[in-house]
Amino acid sequence: RHDASMYDDDDDDDDLTGTVPEQAPNKKKIKNDSTHNGSNNNDNNGGGFLLGGLAKKETFAVWALRSILIFVFLASPVLVSIGVYRYLKQQQDDEFENNWQATAQQLWDLLGAKLLSSLAGADALALQRVTLAHELNQSFPFSSLPNAGVLGNQALQQAAPSRHWGESLLVTQEQREEWQDYADNNHEWVEQVSHAMEQNPDYADQAAGMQLEHYSYEICYNQVPIVPREQQQDNATYAVSWNAYPHLPPDGFPVYNADVLTTEGQEDLFQLALQVNQVLFSRFLIGRSSNLPYVAMIMPLLDRGQNIDFSTMSELEIGALPKFGFTTFITDLNELLEQLIQENVQGIQVVARTECQGGERIKRIYQQHYVYELSGNTVTFVGGGDSDTDGGDTDSFVNTKFASLQQSSTLLDLVSKYSSNNNKNRYTGPPIYQDYCPITFDIMPTDITKDQYTDEEPRNFAIAAVVIYVFTAFLLIVYDLIVSRRQSIVMKAAVQSTSIVSSLFPSQVRDRLFDIGGAIAGAGGAVVGGIAGAGGAVVGGIAGGLGFRRRRNSTVAQQEQAQDEPHQKTTRRHSSLGSSGKMGNEGLPAIRATPPVADLYPEATVMFADIAGFTAWCSAREPHQVFILLETLYGAFDEHANKRRVFKVETIGDSYVAVVGLPDERVDHAVVMVRFARDCLDSMTMVCNSLIVELGPDTADLALRVGLHSGAVTAGVLRGQKARFQLFGDTVNTAARMESNGRRGRIQASQATVDALEAHGKGHWAAKREDLVEAKGKGKMQTYWVSPQNAASSKETDSNSGSVVTAKNMPNIEDWQSAKMEGLISWNTDTLCRLLQRVVGLRGFVRNAGVQSPSSVPTTDKSILFQRSEEINFVPAEPQGSSRMLDMGDAVKSQIKEFVTEVSSMHSDLPFHNFDKTTHIALSLNTMLNRAQKSYNSTVKEDFFASDPLAEFACLFAILIHNIDHPGVSNRQLVSENDEKVTIYHGRCIIEQHAFNRGMELLMSAKYNKLRSMIASTTDEWNRFRQVVVNCVLATEPLDADFHDERCDQWESCFGSNTSSAQNNRRATIFMEYVVQAAVFGSFMQHQHVFNKWFERLVLEVHQAFQVGRTQKSADYDWYEHQVFMFDNYVLPLATKLNETGLLGGTGREHLDYVKENRVQFVERGEKQVRDLVHRIAIEQKPITRQDTLAESSVAENDDEVTPAVIEAEPT
């Protein structure tokens, strides 16, 4: 047991009250652990832990063996299939690599042979050129190739696959003028070449696509040479292009009589060719039209004999040979690789690359990669380029997957290797220069190549192995599942039952239930009721198996407790369990086999909290809304209970029952309970205010009544069907009386609870209630209003009740009215937005809207009396389309809120016909439509008007505006007063027509353009919207005799005995008007509290009109007879008709029952009620306000019954 200070964690101002609580010795801080936690919410894991531990202990070996077997049978097929697959795959890979080596060697041989052949042909042409010049007694450079076309064609064939051949002759500065004369007079070879090109058009076509880049000449044929400044020297030498085959196109660059030493981008190549007597290979050149790479081979024209073998000569000997010039052969790289084509070659990638240093005018390094793929009879250019000029990543075209199998060889290596292996075809011409732009070839296979040597055999064998193992494992697993399924079902039921037990009972009680063991099992589902069923027997059976162990532990604990008995406080709970624990006699029910689980707790505080006005509030709500409120509210209470360590007993309807002092005893039980009650009051206000938009504005009118009493409590498990932990005793009954006789938003406590507060220094929390409370079965009792706050300052006494009302807890009427109005506006705004979103969603679902709504009301007559239509063409939506909602944007939502706010300001400040009443009608209509929508979605009734979202929105819109500028008197009174609007509106439905015009004028203002465009996108939609509003506004005046008769006739024709000829739209129209009238009469069709509330306000409004002379009769003159007449001739027939249609589902029957009940109550008490209300108003000479309602005594605010105390309350 711990003193109160251990739990004094409140936030009240003890030091300001002048009262210092008693200080208990050895004050210390107690941790918030389960030992001191009275809430059952923190004890839910005990039973589950016990049963779970037992299951783990007993089934661990089986579970472990099963896991090993499952792992083995799952791992075996995986491992075997992987092994088989890897073994067979490796064999295929080895075969592929061996074949690739042979294929690569074959490709190198082909490429080497072709290069050697091309070199040999070029060397033969160079030798032939020099030999012919000598035979013709021509001296270089004044020499031309005789029959140039024929010899040039032969040269290309010998040096295949070259596409172009040309020669450059060396001309010195002294020979320049003589050469120019020679060139002008000896260009007949050009015609010879042209004639030969006509005979061989293929060469011409190839040359056309070979206009190479970087060629720019300064010496042109038949022109005076323009010599660069740096070459204007006496010893200058020119390499003049002369004989060539074939010609290149004339629109390109000159190809003869040009100094190739000035070629842009190739100066270093030709300068080097001028200096060395060796064969040179250029870097890759790009064709201007084909964009494909080429390579140039430069062969020197040396003065040599026929049989000179350059391989036997030294470098100095070769360099000493006279040079007349050099020949250039340009070869297409694609055609060169075509020499490698073979039928068995598929998907081989060839990379031709080179890297070389530029000349003096180009200070950069060339890195070139060109990628080709050989497949069958085709060579495909994949990509590549010059990384320096193109700026791209040429390596991205290279397939690196098979980089390990790549083979590389330079051009020189290929020629040397093939030449040494073939002595007969050995190359004996000038050597190849090695230090300039070495060309390297890389070859590697691809996936296509590999596919020639691989197949799906490894995968098929692996799949077969997996199938065999999986099938075997499947059979064993199925067997195991069948065996373990029964055990799993049993254990699941046991765990669920244990969890239910843990959630229903405190930890101590739950443990004792398990100790009882077999008895609970015999009782079957006695503990867990219908939820657990057979699970109760399972729990009992398992608990019975543990009975001996747990009883032994319990005995040891009792012995230890007995040794500490002298050192503990004498206050003990008196257990009703016998010490013997002897089982019952044979033949008795199983529930009697063991003693009951019950205890007496001598010190505890019980709280009853009830929601005032809940039953009436529920009558206008849908079921899910009721549960939203209760779940949110009681969830907040539960959080406070966990925090304060309060034990939640149960919820009975809208009553919340809690207790402190059991099952863990606490001496500060009253203090904790008062704090918890205060938390509940605060949560009630916050929750109700937060749910206004979702549940309706009158949700904020709900309040909590709290009653507290302290004393001894008998608590335990009442075994049997749906057993649970319950409280019994006078303390519980008295706490219930404290609540039922309490007031809204107040905590009423008994003398015993106040005494417990004073014992812990909290007596200043209580204020005596001056009037005595008449409690059923208790007589008159002195009670107290309790507030756990500093109440010593600014105290005011309620003259009626004597209760203490502080400045802090007294509501401010202006603030309350402002918050109330904001709630009404918010709810109407949210409802209209939701309905309009459905309209927009359906419009997007059916068609694309693009037509703006009309900008003015399409009528010149203010009166709408004759605009009522008996048949409106509704556009029903299918259920799946009616639920489609689209976002309208913040601008439209803001306009809706602004519109609702303006409409609220246009309502008169009347007791009855005010914006509050308008919202109540809208709420009633919205509830009916929501409930009826479920019936429509399930039956798809075409005569239900709310299947048209635009019509539903128009109905709510009409309700919103129908009370604008209400004068506080009836239309009949306005006619008798000869009001100016009587003539305008033809003396009928004056108030309603005026409200319609005011509301529509507001909607048609320019600031609501976006809102109107959302309501109607076409003229037809606008007309339908307006027509629905007209009918609904006129329907809000049910007392107009002509309209009443018309509607009755139309109803009979549509829903009477002969309805075969009635059309759906006609039925829907009259049904819509009757639903609107049902919403107007909503207070008649709801709980009696709601009826009394609005009836009193109507009486007050009528009496105020009488006081100012606007009516000739007071409300007590014939108002009772008038209301009975309304019941019998309007409300009751209306409810009966709507119920008979079945279109409102269960709502129709509910409304009819409320009407009948309210009529019976009104006939019995209504006459006296009217008289008393008028009497009160006459005495006070002021309206009944919210302030009076908060201050007056309303003992009978209990929702369970309506007593005469509500009607016969004494005037304040």
Coordinates of C-alpha atoms in Angstrom, one line a residue, residues 152-618:
G152 CA 44.8 2.0 -113.2
N153 CA 42.0 -0.6 -113.3
Q154 CA 44.5 -3.4 -113.3
A155 CA 46.3 -1.8 -110.3
L156 CA 43.1 -1.7 -108.3
Q157 CA 42.4 -5.3 -109.0
Q158 CA 45.9 -6.3 -107.9
A159 CA 45.7 -4.2 -104.7
A160 CA 42.1 -5.2 -104.0
P161 CA 40.0 -4.2 -102.0
S162 CA 41.4 -0.7 -102.7
R163 CA 38.9 1.7 -104.2
H164 CA 41.2 4.5 -105.4
W165 CA 44.7 4.7 -106.7
G166 CA 46.7 7.9 -107.3
E167 CA 50.3 9.0 -107.6
S168 CA 52.1 12.0 -106.4
L169 CA 55.3 13.0 -108.2
L170 CA 58.1 15.1 -106.6
V171 CA 58.6 18.5 -108.2
T172 CA 61.4 20.8 -107.1
Q173 CA 61.4 24.5 -107.0
E174 CA 63.6 24.7 -110.1
Q175 CA 61.2 22.3 -112.0
R176 CA 58.1 24.2 -111.1
E177 CA 57.5 26.3 -114.2
E178 CA 58.6 23.5 -116.5
W179 CA 56.2 21.1 -114.7
Q180 CA 53.3 23.6 -115.1
D181 CA 53.9 23.6 -118.9
Y182 CA 54.1 19.8 -118.9
A183 CA 50.9 19.5 -117.0
D184 CA 49.1 21.9 -119.3
N185 CA 50.1 19.9 -122.4
N186 CA 50.0 16.3 -121.1
H187 CA 46.6 15.7 -119.5
E188 CA 45.2 13.3 -122.0
W189 CA 45.4 10.6 -119.4
V190 CA 42.4 12.3 -117.8
E191 CA 40.2 11.3 -120.8
Q192 CA 41.6 7.8 -120.7
V193 CA 40.6 7.4 -117.1
S194 CA 37.1 8.8 -117.8
H195 CA 36.7 6.3 -120.7
A196 CA 37.8 3.5 -118.4
M197 CA 35.4 4.6 -115.7
E198 CA 32.6 4.3 -118.3
Q199 CA 33.6 0.7 -118.8
N200 CA 33.7 0.1 -115.1
P201 CA 30.9 2.1 -113.4
D202 CA 31.3 0.2 -110.1
Y203 CA 34.5 2.0 -109.5
A204 CA 32.9 5.3 -110.2
D205 CA 30.1 4.7 -107.8
Q206 CA 32.6 3.6 -105.1
A207 CA 34.7 6.7 -105.7
A208 CA 31.6 8.9 -105.4
G209 CA 31.1 7.9 -101.8
M210 CA 34.7 8.3 -100.9
Q211 CA 35.2 12.1 -100.7
L212 CA 37.5 12.1 -97.8
E213 CA 37.6 14.7 -95.1
H214 CA 40.5 17.1 -94.4
Y215 CA 41.6 17.4 -98.1
S216 CA 42.3 21.0 -99.2
Y217 CA 44.6 21.7 -102.0
E218 CA 46.4 24.9 -103.0
I219 CA 47.8 23.8 -106.4
C220 CA 45.1 23.0 -108.9
Y221 CA 45.3 21.7 -112.4
N222 CA 45.7 24.2 -115.2
Q223 CA 46.2 27.1 -112.7
V224 CA 49.2 29.0 -111.5
P225 CA 50.3 27.3 -108.3
I226 CA 49.8 29.1 -105.1
V227 CA 52.7 28.2 -102.9
P228 CA 52.5 28.5 -99.1
R229 CA 54.8 31.2 -97.6
E230 CA 56.9 28.7 -95.8
Q231 CA 57.6 26.8 -99.0
Q232 CA 58.8 29.7 -101.0
Q233 CA 62.4 28.6 -100.9
D234 CA 64.9 27.6 -103.5
N235 CA 65.1 24.0 -102.3
A236 CA 61.3 23.6 -101.9
T237 CA 59.8 20.3 -103.1
Y238 CA 56.2 19.7 -104.2
A239 CA 54.4 16.3 -104.2
V240 CA 52.1 16.9 -107.1
S241 CA 49.1 14.6 -107.6
W242 CA 49.0 13.3 -111.1
N243 CA 47.9 10.0 -112.5
A244 CA 44.8 8.7 -110.6
Y245 CA 42.0 6.1 -111.1
P246 CA 39.1 6.6 -110.8
H247 CA 38.4 10.3 -110.8
L248 CA 36.7 11.7 -107.7
P249 CA 33.6 13.9 -108.3
P250 CA 34.4 17.4 -109.6
D251 CA 32.2 19.0 -106.9
G252 CA 34.7 17.9 -104.3
F253 CA 38.3 18.9 -104.3
P254 CA 40.9 18.8 -107.1
V255 CA 42.5 15.4 -107.5
Y256 CA 45.5 16.1 -109.7
N257 CA 48.2 18.7 -110.2
A258 CA 47.8 19.5 -106.5
D259 CA 50.5 19.6 -103.8
V260 CA 49.4 16.8 -101.4
L261 CA 52.0 18.1 -98.9
T262 CA 49.5 20.9 -98.0
T263 CA 46.6 18.5 -97.3
E264 CA 44.9 19.7 -94.2
G265 CA 45.1 17.1 -91.4
Q266 CA 47.4 14.8 -93.4
E267 CA 50.6 17.0 -93.7
D268 CA 52.5 14.8 -91.2
L269 CA 51.7 11.7 -93.2
F270 CA 52.8 13.0 -96.6
Q271 CA 55.9 14.8 -95.1
L272 CA 56.9 11.4 -93.6
A273 CA 56.2 9.7 -97.0
L274 CA 58.6 12.3 -98.5
Q275 CA 61.3 11.5 -96.0
V276 CA 61.3 7.7 -95.8
N277 CA 61.4 5.0 -98.5
Q278 CA 58.9 2.7 -96.7
V279 CA 55.2 1.8 -96.9
L280 CA 53.0 4.1 -94.8
F281 CA 49.4 3.4 -93.5
S282 CA 47.4 6.4 -92.5
R283 CA 45.0 6.8 -89.7
F284 CA 41.3 6.1 -90.5
L285 CA 39.7 8.6 -92.9
I286 CA 36.0 9.2 -93.0
G287 CA 34.1 9.4 -96.3
R288 CA 32.0 12.5 -96.7
S289 CA 28.8 10.8 -97.9
S290 CA 29.2 7.3 -96.5
N291 CA 30.5 8.3 -93.1
L292 CA 32.4 5.0 -93.1
P293 CA 36.2 4.7 -92.3
Y294 CA 38.9 4.2 -94.9
V295 CA 42.6 3.7 -94.7
A296 CA 45.3 5.0 -97.1
M297 CA 48.4 2.9 -98.0
I298 CA 51.3 5.0 -99.4
M299 CA 53.8 3.0 -101.5
P300 CA 57.1 4.9 -102.5
L301 CA 58.1 5.1 -106.2
L302 CA 61.8 4.2 -106.0
D303 CA 64.4 3.8 -108.7
R304 CA 65.2 0.1 -108.3
G305 CA 65.7 -3.0 -110.3
Q306 CA 63.2 -5.7 -111.0
N307 CA 64.6 -8.3 -108.6
I308 CA 65.5 -6.3 -105.6
D309 CA 64.4 -8.0 -102.3
F310 CA 64.0 -5.3 -99.7
S311 CA 64.0 -7.8 -96.9
T312 CA 67.7 -8.3 -97.6
M313 CA 68.6 -4.7 -97.5
S314 CA 69.5 -2.5 -94.6
E315 CA 67.5 0.6 -93.6
L316 CA 70.4 2.8 -94.9
E317 CA 70.5 1.1 -98.2
I318 CA 66.8 1.4 -98.7
G319 CA 66.9 5.1 -97.7
A320 CA 69.6 5.8 -100.3
L321 CA 67.4 4.7 -103.2
P322 CA 66.3 7.6 -105.4
K323 CA 62.6 8.5 -105.0
F324 CA 60.4 9.8 -107.8
G325 CA 57.2 10.1 -105.7
F326 CA 54.7 7.7 -104.2
T327 CA 51.4 6.0 -105.0
T328 CA 48.4 6.1 -102.7
F329 CA 45.8 3.3 -102.4
I330 CA 42.6 4.1 -100.4
T331 CA 40.9 1.0 -99.1
D332 CA 37.4 0.7 -97.6
L333 CA 37.7 -0.9 -94.2
N334 CA 34.3 -2.5 -94.6
E335 CA 35.4 -4.2 -97.9
L336 CA 38.6 -5.3 -96.3
L337 CA 36.7 -7.1 -93.5
E338 CA 34.3 -8.7 -96.1
Q339 CA 37.3 -10.9 -97.1
L340 CA 36.8 -12.6 -93.7
I341 CA 33.2 -13.7 -94.4
Q342 CA 32.5 -17.4 -94.0
E343 CA 29.3 -19.3 -93.6
N344 CA 30.2 -20.6 -90.1
V345 CA 31.2 -17.2 -88.8
Q346 CA 28.3 -15.7 -86.8
G347 CA 28.3 -12.7 -84.5
I348 CA 32.0 -12.0 -84.4
Q349 CA 32.9 -8.5 -83.4
V350 CA 36.0 -6.8 -85.1
V351 CA 37.4 -3.6 -83.7
A352 CA 39.8 -1.6 -85.8
R353 CA 41.7 0.9 -83.8
T354 CA 44.6 3.3 -84.1
E355 CA 46.4 5.9 -82.1
C356 CA 48.8 8.4 -83.5
Q357 CA 50.5 11.7 -82.9
G358 CA 49.4 14.6 -85.2
G359 CA 51.7 16.9 -87.1
E360 CA 52.9 20.4 -86.3
R361 CA 49.6 22.0 -87.3
I362 CA 47.4 19.6 -85.4
K363 CA 48.5 19.3 -81.8
R364 CA 46.5 16.4 -80.5
I365 CA 46.4 12.6 -80.3
Y366 CA 44.0 10.7 -82.5
Q367 CA 42.3 7.7 -80.9
Q368 CA 40.0 5.9 -83.2
H369 CA 37.9 2.8 -82.7
Y370 CA 35.5 1.4 -85.3
V371 CA 33.4 -1.6 -84.5
Y372 CA 32.1 -4.2 -87.0
E373 CA 30.1 -7.4 -86.6
L374 CA 30.6 -10.4 -88.9
S375 CA 27.6 -12.6 -89.4
G376 CA 27.3 -15.0 -92.2
N377 CA 27.6 -13.1 -95.5
T378 CA 27.3 -9.6 -94.2
V379 CA 29.6 -7.1 -92.4
T380 CA 27.7 -4.6 -90.3
F381 CA 29.1 -1.3 -89.1
V382 CA 28.2 -1.1 -85.4
G383 CA 29.6 2.3 -84.5
G384 CA 32.7 4.2 -83.3
G385 CA 34.6 7.2 -84.3
D386 CA 37.3 9.6 -83.5
S387 CA 37.3 10.3 -79.8
D388 CA 39.1 13.6 -80.4
T389 CA 36.8 15.0 -83.1
D390 CA 33.5 13.4 -82.2
G391 CA 33.8 13.9 -78.5
G392 CA 32.0 10.6 -77.8
D393 CA 32.8 7.4 -75.9
T394 CA 33.7 5.1 -78.7
D395 CA 34.3 2.3 -76.3
S396 CA 30.6 2.1 -75.7
F397 CA 30.2 0.2 -78.9
V398 CA 32.6 -2.5 -77.8
N399 CA 31.2 -5.7 -76.4
T400 CA 33.2 -6.4 -73.2
K401 CA 31.3 -9.5 -72.1
F402 CA 33.8 -11.7 -73.8
A403 CA 36.9 -9.5 -73.2
S404 CA 38.8 -12.5 -71.9
L405 CA 38.5 -14.2 -75.3
Q406 CA 39.6 -11.2 -77.2
Q407 CA 42.6 -11.6 -79.6
S408 CA 44.5 -8.6 -81.0
S409 CA 47.1 -8.2 -83.8
T410 CA 48.6 -5.2 -85.5
L411 CA 48.7 -4.9 -89.3
L412 CA 52.4 -5.3 -89.4
D413 CA 52.3 -8.5 -87.3
L414 CA 49.7 -9.9 -89.6
V415 CA 51.7 -9.2 -92.7
S416 CA 54.9 -10.5 -91.1
K417 CA 53.4 -13.6 -89.7
Y418 CA 51.6 -14.6 -92.9
S419 CA 54.6 -13.7 -95.1
S420 CA 56.9 -15.9 -93.0
N421 CA 54.4 -18.8 -93.1
N422 CA 54.0 -18.6 -96.9
N423 CA 57.4 -18.4 -98.6
K424 CA 55.8 -18.6 -102.0
N425 CA 53.7 -15.5 -101.4
R426 CA 56.3 -13.7 -99.3
Y427 CA 56.2 -9.9 -99.6
T428 CA 59.5 -8.5 -100.9
G429 CA 58.6 -4.9 -101.4
P430 CA 59.6 -1.9 -99.3
P431 CA 59.2 -2.4 -95.6
I432 CA 56.2 -1.1 -93.6
Y433 CA 56.9 1.9 -91.4
Q434 CA 56.1 0.9 -87.8
D435 CA 56.2 4.2 -85.9
Y436 CA 53.3 6.1 -87.5
C437 CA 49.7 5.3 -86.5
P438 CA 49.9 1.6 -86.0
I439 CA 46.6 -0.1 -86.9
T440 CA 45.4 -2.8 -84.6
F441 CA 42.6 -5.3 -85.1
D442 CA 40.7 -6.9 -82.2
I443 CA 38.4 -9.8 -82.7
M444 CA 36.1 -11.3 -80.0
P445 CA 33.0 -13.5 -80.0
T446 CA 29.5 -12.3 -79.0
D447 CA 26.4 -14.0 -77.6
I448 CA 25.4 -14.9 -81.2
T449 CA 28.7 -16.7 -81.6
K450 CA 28.4 -18.6 -78.4
D451 CA 24.8 -19.6 -79.2
Q452 CA 26.3 -21.8 -82.0
Y453 CA 28.0 -23.9 -79.5
T454 CA 25.6 -23.9 -76.6
D455 CA 22.0 -25.1 -76.1
E456 CA 19.4 -25.6 -73.3
E457 CA 20.6 -29.0 -72.3
P458 CA 22.1 -27.8 -68.9
R459 CA 18.9 -26.0 -68.0
N460 CA 16.7 -28.9 -69.0
F461 CA 18.7 -31.4 -66.9
A462 CA 18.6 -29.0 -64.0
I463 CA 14.8 -28.5 -64.3
A464 CA 14.3 -32.3 -64.4
A465 CA 16.3 -32.7 -61.2
V466 CA 14.4 -29.9 -59.5
V467 CA 11.0 -31.4 -60.6
I468 CA 11.9 -34.8 -59.2
Y469 CA 13.1 -33.4 -55.9
V470 CA 10.2 -30.9 -55.6
F471 CA 7.6 -33.5 -56.2
T472 CA 9.1 -35.7 -53.5
A473 CA 9.4 -32.8 -51.1
F474 CA 5.8 -31.8 -52.0
L475 CA 4.4 -35.1 -50.9
L476 CA 6.3 -35.0 -47.6
I477 CA 5.3 -31.4 -47.0
V478 CA 1.7 -32.1 -47.7
Y479 CA 1.8 -34.9 -45.3
D480 CA 3.3 -32.7 -42.7
L481 CA 0.8 -30.0 -43.3
I482 CA -2.1 -32.4 -42.9
V483 CA -0.7 -33.6 -39.6
S484 CA 0.2 -30.2 -38.2
R485 CA -3.0 -28.5 -39.4
R486 CA -5.1 -30.0 -36.7
Q487 CA -2.5 -29.0 -34.1
S488 CA -2.3 -25.5 -35.6
I489 CA -6.1 -25.0 -35.4
V490 CA -6.2 -26.2 -31.8
M491 CA -3.3 -23.9 -30.8
K492 CA -4.8 -20.9 -32.7
A493 CA -8.1 -21.3 -30.9
A494 CA -6.2 -21.6 -27.6
V495 CA -4.2 -18.4 -28.2
Q496 CA -7.3 -16.5 -29.4
S497 CA -9.2 -17.6 -26.4
T498 CA -6.4 -16.6 -24.1
S499 CA -6.2 -13.2 -25.7
I500 CA -9.9 -12.6 -25.2
V501 CA -9.6 -13.6 -21.6
S502 CA -6.7 -11.3 -21.2
S503 CA -8.6 -8.4 -22.7
L504 CA -11.7 -9.0 -20.5
F505 CA -10.0 -9.5 -17.1
P506 CA -7.3 -7.9 -15.0
S507 CA -4.1 -9.8 -14.7
Q508 CA -4.7 -11.1 -11.2
V509 CA -8.2 -12.4 -12.1
R510 CA -6.9 -13.9 -15.3
D511 CA -4.2 -15.8 -13.5
R512 CA -6.7 -17.1 -11.1
L513 CA -8.9 -18.3 -14.0
F514 CA -5.9 -20.2 -15.3
D515 CA -5.4 -21.7 -11.8
I516 CA -8.9 -23.1 -11.8
G517 CA -8.0 -25.0 -14.9
G518 CA -10.2 -27.9 -15.6
A519 CA -13.4 -26.3 -14.3
I520 CA -13.3 -23.6 -16.9
A521 CA -12.6 -26.2 -19.5
G522 CA -15.7 -28.1 -18.3
A523 CA -17.7 -24.9 -18.6
G524 CA -16.8 -24.8 -22.2
G525 CA -17.2 -21.3 -23.5
A526 CA -18.3 -19.8 -20.2
V527 CA -15.3 -17.5 -19.9
V528 CA -15.1 -16.3 -23.4
G529 CA -18.8 -16.7 -24.4
G530 CA -19.8 -17.2 -27.9
I531 CA -16.6 -15.7 -29.3
A532 CA -14.2 -18.3 -28.1
G533 CA -16.6 -21.3 -28.1
A534 CA -14.6 -24.4 -28.3
G535 CA -11.5 -22.3 -27.6
G536 CA -12.5 -22.1 -24.0
A537 CA -12.2 -25.8 -23.6
V538 CA -8.8 -25.7 -25.1
V539 CA -7.7 -22.9 -22.8
G540 CA -9.0 -24.9 -19.9
G541 CA -7.4 -28.1 -20.9
I542 CA -4.0 -26.5 -21.3
A543 CA -4.5 -24.6 -18.1
G544 CA -5.5 -27.8 -16.4
G545 CA -2.2 -29.4 -17.4
L546 CA -0.5 -26.5 -15.7
G547 CA -2.7 -26.6 -12.7
F548 CA -0.3 -28.5 -10.4
R549 CA 2.7 -26.3 -11.3
R550 CA 0.8 -23.1 -10.9
R551 CA -0.9 -24.2 -7.7
R552 CA 2.5 -25.2 -6.3
N553 CA 3.9 -21.8 -7.1
S554 CA 0.8 -20.2 -5.6
T555 CA 1.3 -22.1 -2.4
V556 CA 4.9 -21.0 -2.1
A557 CA 3.9 -17.4 -2.7
Q558 CA 1.2 -17.7 0.0
Q559 CA 3.7 -19.0 2.5
E560 CA 6.1 -16.1 1.7
Q561 CA 3.2 -13.6 2.0
A562 CA 2.2 -15.1 5.4
Q563 CA 5.7 -14.5 6.7
D564 CA 5.5 -10.8 5.8
E565 CA 2.0 -10.4 7.1
P566 CA 2.9 -8.6 10.4
H567 CA 4.8 -6.0 8.5
Q568 CA 2.0 -5.0 6.2
K569 CA -1.1 -2.9 6.6
T570 CA -4.1 -4.6 8.1
T571 CA -6.4 -3.5 5.2
R572 CA -6.9 -6.6 3.0
R573 CA -9.2 -7.6 0.3
H574 CA -11.4 -10.4 1.5
S575 CA -11.4 -13.2 -1.0
S576 CA -14.4 -15.4 -1.3
L577 CA -12.3 -18.3 -2.5
G578 CA -12.0 -21.0 0.1
S579 CA -8.6 -22.0 1.3
S580 CA -9.3 -25.6 0.7
G581 CA -10.0 -25.3 -3.0
K582 CA -12.2 -28.4 -2.8
M583 CA -14.1 -29.4 -5.9
G584 CA -17.9 -29.4 -5.9
N585 CA -20.1 -32.5 -5.5
E586 CA -20.9 -34.8 -8.3
G587 CA -24.0 -34.0 -10.3
L588 CA -23.6 -30.2 -9.9
P589 CA -23.1 -28.1 -13.0
A590 CA -19.5 -27.7 -14.2
I591 CA -19.5 -24.1 -13.3
R592 CA -20.0 -25.1 -9.6
A593 CA -17.0 -27.3 -9.6
T594 CA -14.8 -24.5 -8.2
P595 CA -15.5 -21.5 -6.1
P596 CA -16.5 -18.2 -7.9
V597 CA -13.7 -15.8 -8.8
A598 CA -14.8 -12.8 -6.7
D599 CA -13.3 -10.4 -4.1
L600 CA -14.3 -7.6 -1.9
Y601 CA -12.4 -4.3 -2.3
P602 CA -13.1 -2.2 0.8
E603 CA -11.8 1.1 -0.8
A604 CA -12.6 2.1 -4.3
T605 CA -14.1 4.9 -6.3
V606 CA -16.6 4.2 -9.1
M607 CA -17.3 6.6 -12.0
F608 CA -20.4 6.6 -14.3
A609 CA -20.2 8.9 -17.2
D610 CA -23.1 9.4 -19.6
I611 CA -23.5 11.5 -22.8
A612 CA -26.3 13.9 -22.3
G613 CA -28.4 14.3 -25.5
F614 CA -27.0 11.2 -27.1
T615 CA -30.2 9.3 -27.8
A616 CA -31.8 12.4 -29.5
W617 CA -28.5 13.0 -31.4
C618 CA -28.5 9.4 -32.6

